[in-house]
Amino acid sequence: MSIDPVPPAAAWPARRLRAGSPALKVLAIVLLTVAFLLPVFLVYDVIGEREDRYREVVAEIGGSWGGPQRVIGPILVVPFRVPSEPRADGTPLPPLERQLVILPDRYMVEAKAAPETRKRGLFEAVVYTVDLALSGQFLIGDAAALAGPQATIDWSAATLYVGVADPRSIREGASLRWGDRDLPFQPGAPGELGQRLGAGMTLRVPGLSAAAAATAIPFATTLRLNGSQRLDFLPLGRSTRVTAASNWPDPSFDGAFLPVRSSIGPQGFTAEWELSYFGRGYPQAWVGGEGDYLSSVSASAFGVRFFQPVSAYQQTERSAKYGMLFIVFTFTLFFLFEAVARLRIHVFQYGLVGLSLCLFYLLLLSFAEQIGFAAAYGVGAAAVVAQIVLYCRPVLGTWKRSLVLGALLAILYGALYALMQLEDLALLLGTLGLFLALSGVMYVTRRIDWYAATPGGADADLAAPAALAVRGQPPVS
């Protein structure tokens, strides 16, 4: 009688990975789950492509109506000349042309913005019309001393500059009251200010002299501008006060300074800034070209962004980040049905259900562009849950199991939507939800004999040592 050779102990784990074993099935499910990273990434690409197109349309609308606006000035520019050093041979050189840049001593801005949405195809952007009232006073004082004792100041050529980020959108405001005179603006900007801060308007300041510079000179002007997305101001005064009001219910205050007082409600907002020149990085007057003060001026901007609540693209992208969680959760439920109810579900059937879960995000994106995110989420979730329930009825064997799966998926979709509405608590509640879900799986599977969980799985393996004992061979432990 021949005796079969006893396989080495290392061969027993390999036997348990044969077709139909739980370990092999788990491995196949894990590999399938990893493979679904590809369609999830493809969904990300589609979302990013549509969001890029949305941004392009917003920029196009802003380009036609008026871009993000920044109110600059008024700033007083006074030219002067200083003697040049002669050449080495004593030949004199023409004097150097320089400029005094002088900011207002007191500076007040009142802004009343009326936003609206403009649509182009499926996309919309926020635009606004703002009425501005600029007022204050200049106190030139000792600023002229910055030119130096040998300087010749040309007071008659002094200009006042008022700039905006997008001068094409200036609708009204062609004059400024300087002292007791109304002076008309002309388009253009003087030298470095126009290049660094933006185009705008200038006017010649008549009657300015060293004697007049010793007294405060009041100014006031009004402007009407078109703009989009945001409105910024600069703290140009020794003391600056800015008030802004609008009927837009979702403002976002940002920049170098936040308002000292603000009120936000369904009917709009009001905000007030009160600033001192100690909180910025540039003086009240300087000589143009000495020190990079204009960079500090730009960096000190503050204002309000006409914030649009999270767009459908951002919300869809946030939803898609949970795509793998949905796939893992559903595949886990399938495997539990296999283990507890002794069902046989093919990997291909797992794959079809996974594709259905991935398709949800394309449904969500396409419907959100038409009917809004909330309604699209409900339509997409209902469609996918119904599709999976109907498909899984013959797969799981009974309507009860299929409906249980559908109910759990519906709860998961509902929980995800709730998490996206609670941004501050999303991480905490999401983590607690995952902990409870894992606890539930552990509780349900605590008594399962995984070696015998799948038909044809472990019985033959467990019988192998007994068969060897019958043949007179010791069992391998």
Coordinates of C-alpha atoms in Angstrom, one line a residue, residues 25-356:
K25 CA -12.5 36.5 -1.9
V26 CA -11.4 39.2 0.5
L27 CA -8.2 39.7 -1.6
A28 CA -10.3 40.0 -4.8
I29 CA -12.6 42.6 -3.2
V30 CA -9.6 44.6 -2.0
L31 CA -8.0 44.6 -5.4
L32 CA -11.4 45.6 -7.0
T33 CA -11.8 48.4 -4.5
V34 CA -8.3 49.7 -5.4
A35 CA -9.1 49.5 -9.1
F36 CA -12.1 51.8 -8.5
L37 CA -9.6 54.6 -7.7
L38 CA -9.3 55.1 -11.5
P39 CA -13.0 56.0 -12.1
V40 CA -13.1 58.1 -9.0
F41 CA -10.1 60.1 -10.3
L42 CA -11.7 60.4 -13.7
V43 CA -14.7 62.0 -11.9
Y44 CA -12.4 64.4 -10.3
D45 CA -11.0 65.4 -13.7
V46 CA -14.5 66.1 -15.0
I47 CA -15.4 68.2 -12.0
G48 CA -12.1 70.1 -12.4
E49 CA -12.8 70.7 -16.1
R50 CA -16.3 72.1 -15.5
E51 CA -15.0 74.3 -12.6
D52 CA -12.3 75.7 -14.9
R53 CA -14.9 76.5 -17.5
Y54 CA -17.0 78.2 -14.8
R55 CA -14.0 80.4 -13.8
E56 CA -13.4 81.3 -17.4
V57 CA -17.0 82.4 -17.8
V58 CA -16.8 84.5 -14.5
A59 CA -13.7 86.2 -15.9
E60 CA -15.4 86.9 -19.2
I61 CA -18.4 88.4 -17.5
G62 CA -16.1 90.5 -15.3
G63 CA -14.1 91.6 -18.3
S64 CA -17.2 92.9 -20.0
W65 CA -18.9 94.4 -17.0
G66 CA -15.9 95.3 -14.7
G67 CA -13.4 93.3 -12.8
P68 CA -12.6 93.3 -9.1
Q69 CA -12.2 96.9 -8.1
R70 CA -9.8 98.7 -5.8
V71 CA -10.3 102.4 -4.9
I72 CA -7.0 104.2 -4.9
G73 CA -6.5 107.8 -3.7
P74 CA -6.7 110.6 -4.0
I75 CA -2.9 111.0 -3.9
L76 CA -1.2 114.3 -4.4
V77 CA 1.9 114.3 -6.7
V78 CA 4.2 117.4 -6.7
P79 CA 7.2 117.5 -9.1
F80 CA 10.5 119.1 -8.1
R81 CA 14.0 119.4 -9.4
V82 CA 17.3 118.9 -7.7
P83 CA 20.8 119.9 -9.1
S84 CA 22.8 117.1 -10.6
E85 CA 26.4 116.4 -9.8
P86 CA 28.6 117.8 -12.6
R87 CA 30.7 115.5 -14.8
A88 CA 34.3 114.9 -13.9
D89 CA 35.5 117.6 -16.3
G90 CA 33.2 120.1 -14.6
T91 CA 30.5 120.1 -17.3
P92 CA 27.1 120.7 -15.7
L93 CA 24.3 118.2 -16.1
P94 CA 20.5 119.1 -16.3
P95 CA 18.7 118.9 -13.0
L96 CA 17.0 115.6 -11.9
E97 CA 13.3 115.4 -12.1
R98 CA 11.7 113.9 -9.0
Q99 CA 8.2 113.7 -7.4
L100 CA 6.8 114.2 -3.9
V101 CA 4.1 111.7 -3.2
I102 CA 1.7 113.0 -0.5
L103 CA -1.2 111.0 1.0
P104 CA -4.3 112.6 2.6
D105 CA -4.2 113.5 6.3
R106 CA -7.9 112.5 6.8
Y107 CA -9.5 110.0 4.5
M108 CA -13.1 108.8 4.5
V109 CA -14.9 106.5 2.0
E110 CA -18.6 105.6 1.9
A111 CA -19.5 102.8 -0.5
K112 CA -23.0 101.5 -1.4
A113 CA -22.9 98.5 -3.6
A114 CA -25.8 96.9 -5.5
P115 CA -24.8 93.4 -6.6
E116 CA -26.6 91.2 -9.0
T117 CA -26.0 87.9 -10.8
R118 CA -25.4 87.6 -14.5
K119 CA -25.7 84.3 -16.4
R120 CA -24.0 83.0 -19.4
G121 CA -25.3 79.6 -20.4
L122 CA -25.2 77.3 -17.3
F123 CA -22.9 79.6 -15.4
E124 CA -23.5 82.8 -13.4
A125 CA -21.2 85.4 -11.8
V126 CA -21.7 88.2 -9.2
V127 CA -21.4 91.7 -10.5
Y128 CA -22.1 95.0 -8.8
T129 CA -22.5 98.7 -9.2
V130 CA -21.1 100.8 -6.4
D131 CA -21.6 104.5 -5.5
L132 CA -18.5 105.9 -3.8
A133 CA -18.1 109.1 -1.8
L134 CA -14.5 110.0 -1.1
S135 CA -13.7 112.9 1.2
G136 CA -11.1 114.2 3.6
Q137 CA -8.3 116.8 3.7
F138 CA -4.7 117.2 2.7
L139 CA -2.2 118.7 5.2
I140 CA 1.0 119.0 3.3
G141 CA 2.9 120.5 6.2
D142 CA 6.6 119.5 6.3
A143 CA 6.3 117.1 3.3
A144 CA 8.0 119.7 1.1
A145 CA 11.1 119.4 3.3
L146 CA 11.6 115.8 2.0
A147 CA 12.7 117.3 -1.4
G148 CA 15.8 118.8 0.3
P149 CA 17.2 122.3 0.7
Q150 CA 18.4 122.6 -2.9
A151 CA 15.1 121.5 -4.5
T152 CA 13.0 123.6 -6.6
I153 CA 9.3 122.6 -6.1
D154 CA 7.0 123.2 -9.0
W155 CA 3.7 123.8 -7.2
S156 CA 2.0 124.8 -10.4
A157 CA 2.4 121.4 -11.8
A158 CA 1.0 119.5 -8.8
T159 CA -1.6 116.8 -9.8
L160 CA -4.1 114.8 -7.9
Y161 CA -4.4 111.1 -8.8
V162 CA -7.5 108.9 -8.2
G163 CA -7.1 105.3 -9.4
V164 CA -9.2 102.3 -9.7
A165 CA -8.3 98.7 -10.6
D166 CA -10.5 98.7 -13.8
P167 CA -11.0 102.3 -15.1
R168 CA -13.1 101.1 -18.1
S169 CA -16.0 100.6 -15.6
I170 CA -16.1 104.2 -14.4
R171 CA -19.7 105.3 -15.0
E172 CA -19.9 108.6 -13.3
G173 CA -17.7 111.0 -11.4
A174 CA -15.7 113.4 -13.6
S175 CA -14.9 116.1 -11.1
L176 CA -13.5 116.7 -7.6
R177 CA -14.2 119.6 -5.1
W178 CA -10.8 120.9 -4.0
G179 CA -11.2 123.6 -1.3
D180 CA -14.0 125.7 -2.8
R181 CA -13.5 124.8 -6.4
D182 CA -14.8 122.0 -8.6
L183 CA -12.1 120.6 -10.8
P184 CA -12.6 118.3 -13.8
F185 CA -10.7 114.9 -14.0
Q186 CA -8.8 113.8 -17.1
P187 CA -8.0 110.2 -17.8
G188 CA -4.5 108.9 -17.2
A189 CA -2.1 108.4 -14.2
P190 CA 1.2 110.0 -13.4
G191 CA 4.3 107.8 -14.0
E192 CA 5.1 105.3 -11.3
L193 CA 1.7 105.5 -9.6
G194 CA -0.1 104.5 -12.8
Q195 CA 2.4 101.7 -13.5
R196 CA 2.3 100.2 -10.0
L197 CA -1.2 101.0 -8.6
G198 CA -3.3 101.1 -11.7
A199 CA -4.8 103.5 -14.2
G200 CA -7.2 106.1 -13.3
M201 CA -7.8 109.9 -13.4
T202 CA -5.8 113.0 -12.7
L203 CA -6.4 116.7 -12.4
R204 CA -4.2 119.8 -12.0
V205 CA -4.3 121.4 -8.6
P206 CA -4.4 125.2 -9.1
G207 CA -3.3 127.8 -6.5
L208 CA -1.0 125.4 -4.6
S209 CA 2.0 127.1 -3.1
A210 CA 4.4 126.8 -0.1
A211 CA 2.1 129.1 1.8
A212 CA -1.0 127.3 1.0
A213 CA 0.6 124.0 1.9
A214 CA 0.7 125.1 5.5
T215 CA -3.1 124.9 5.8
A216 CA -5.5 121.9 5.5
I217 CA -7.2 121.6 2.1
P218 CA -10.5 119.7 2.0
F219 CA -11.5 117.5 -0.9
A220 CA -14.6 115.5 -1.9
T221 CA -15.7 113.5 -4.9
T222 CA -18.2 110.9 -5.9
L223 CA -17.7 107.9 -8.3
R224 CA -19.9 105.3 -9.7
L225 CA -18.2 102.1 -10.8
N226 CA -19.0 98.7 -12.2
G227 CA -17.2 95.7 -10.7
S228 CA -17.3 92.0 -10.0
Q229 CA -16.5 89.6 -7.2
R230 CA -14.8 92.0 -4.7
L231 CA -14.3 95.6 -3.7
D232 CA -11.1 96.8 -2.0
F233 CA -9.9 100.0 -0.3
L234 CA -6.5 101.4 0.9
P235 CA -5.8 103.0 4.3
L236 CA -4.2 106.1 2.8
G237 CA -5.0 108.6 5.6
R238 CA -3.3 109.4 8.8
S239 CA -6.7 108.4 10.0
T240 CA -8.9 106.4 7.7
R241 CA -12.6 105.6 8.0
V242 CA -14.4 103.4 5.5
T243 CA -18.1 102.3 5.6
A244 CA -19.6 99.8 3.1
A245 CA -23.2 98.7 2.7
S246 CA -24.9 96.4 0.3
N247 CA -28.0 94.1 0.0
W248 CA -25.7 91.1 -0.6
P249 CA -26.4 88.6 2.2
D250 CA -23.1 86.6 2.0
P251 CA -20.1 89.0 2.3
S252 CA -16.6 87.9 3.1
F253 CA -14.4 90.5 4.8
D254 CA -10.7 90.0 4.1
G255 CA -7.4 91.7 3.4
A256 CA -5.0 93.4 5.7
F257 CA -7.6 94.7 8.1
L258 CA -11.0 93.5 9.3
P259 CA -13.9 95.8 10.1
V260 CA -14.3 97.1 13.6
R261 CA -18.1 96.8 13.3
S262 CA -20.2 94.8 10.9
S263 CA -23.8 93.6 10.6
I264 CA -24.8 90.7 8.3
G265 CA -28.4 89.6 7.7
P266 CA -30.7 88.3 5.0
Q267 CA -31.3 91.8 3.8
G268 CA -27.6 92.6 3.3
F269 CA -24.6 93.9 5.3
T270 CA -22.9 97.0 6.7
A271 CA -19.3 97.2 7.7
E272 CA -17.1 99.9 9.1
W273 CA -13.3 100.2 9.3
E274 CA -11.4 102.7 11.4
L275 CA -7.7 102.7 10.9
S276 CA -4.6 104.6 11.9
Y277 CA -1.5 105.1 9.9
F278 CA 0.5 103.2 12.6
G279 CA -0.9 99.9 11.3
R280 CA 0.6 100.1 7.9
G281 CA 4.2 100.0 6.5
Y282 CA 4.6 103.4 4.7
P283 CA 4.7 107.1 5.6
Q284 CA 2.3 109.9 4.7
A285 CA 4.8 111.4 2.2
W286 CA 7.9 110.2 0.4
V287 CA 10.0 111.0 -2.6
G288 CA 9.1 108.8 -5.6
G289 CA 11.7 106.1 -6.4
E290 CA 13.1 106.1 -2.8
G291 CA 12.0 103.0 -1.1
D292 CA 9.5 100.5 -2.4
Y293 CA 6.5 102.1 -0.6
L294 CA 4.1 101.3 -3.4
S295 CA 4.4 97.6 -2.8
S296 CA 3.4 98.3 0.9
V297 CA 0.5 100.4 -0.3
S298 CA -0.8 97.5 -2.4
A299 CA -0.3 95.0 0.4
S300 CA -2.4 97.1 2.8
A301 CA -5.6 96.7 0.8
F302 CA -8.7 95.5 2.6
G303 CA -12.4 95.1 1.7
V304 CA -15.2 92.8 1.0
R305 CA -15.7 89.9 -1.3
F306 CA -19.2 89.3 -2.6
F307 CA -19.0 85.7 -1.6
Q308 CA -21.1 83.1 -3.4
P309 CA -22.0 80.1 -1.1
V310 CA -20.0 77.0 -2.0
S311 CA -20.5 76.4 -5.7
A312 CA -21.9 73.2 -7.1
Y313 CA -18.5 72.2 -8.3
Q314 CA -16.9 72.6 -4.9
Q315 CA -19.7 70.7 -3.2
T316 CA -19.6 67.9 -5.8
E317 CA -15.8 67.7 -5.4
R318 CA -16.2 67.4 -1.6
S319 CA -18.8 64.7 -2.1
A320 CA -16.5 62.8 -4.5
K321 CA -13.8 62.7 -1.8
Y322 CA -16.1 60.2 0.0
G323 CA -16.4 58.0 -3.1
M324 CA -14.1 55.3 -1.8
L325 CA -15.9 55.3 1.5
F326 CA -19.2 54.5 -0.2
I327 CA -17.5 51.7 -2.3
V328 CA -15.9 50.1 0.8
F329 CA -19.1 50.4 2.8
T330 CA -21.2 48.7 0.1
F331 CA -18.6 46.0 -0.6
T332 CA -18.4 45.3 3.1
L333 CA -22.2 44.9 3.2
F334 CA -22.1 42.5 0.3
F335 CA -19.4 40.4 1.9
L336 CA -21.4 40.3 5.1
F337 CA -24.4 39.0 3.2
E338 CA -22.2 36.3 1.7
A339 CA -20.8 35.3 5.1
V340 CA -24.0 35.4 7.2
A341 CA -26.6 34.3 4.6
R342 CA -24.2 31.8 2.8
L343 CA -24.7 33.6 -0.5
R344 CA -22.3 33.5 -3.5
I345 CA -21.9 37.0 -5.1
H346 CA -19.5 37.1 -8.0
V347 CA -16.8 39.8 -8.2
F348 CA -18.4 41.0 -11.5
Q349 CA -21.5 41.8 -9.5
Y350 CA -19.4 43.7 -7.0
G351 CA -18.0 45.7 -9.9
L352 CA -21.3 46.7 -11.4
V353 CA -22.5 48.0 -8.1
G354 CA -19.2 49.9 -7.7
L355 CA -19.7 51.5 -11.1
S356 CA -23.2 52.6 -10.1

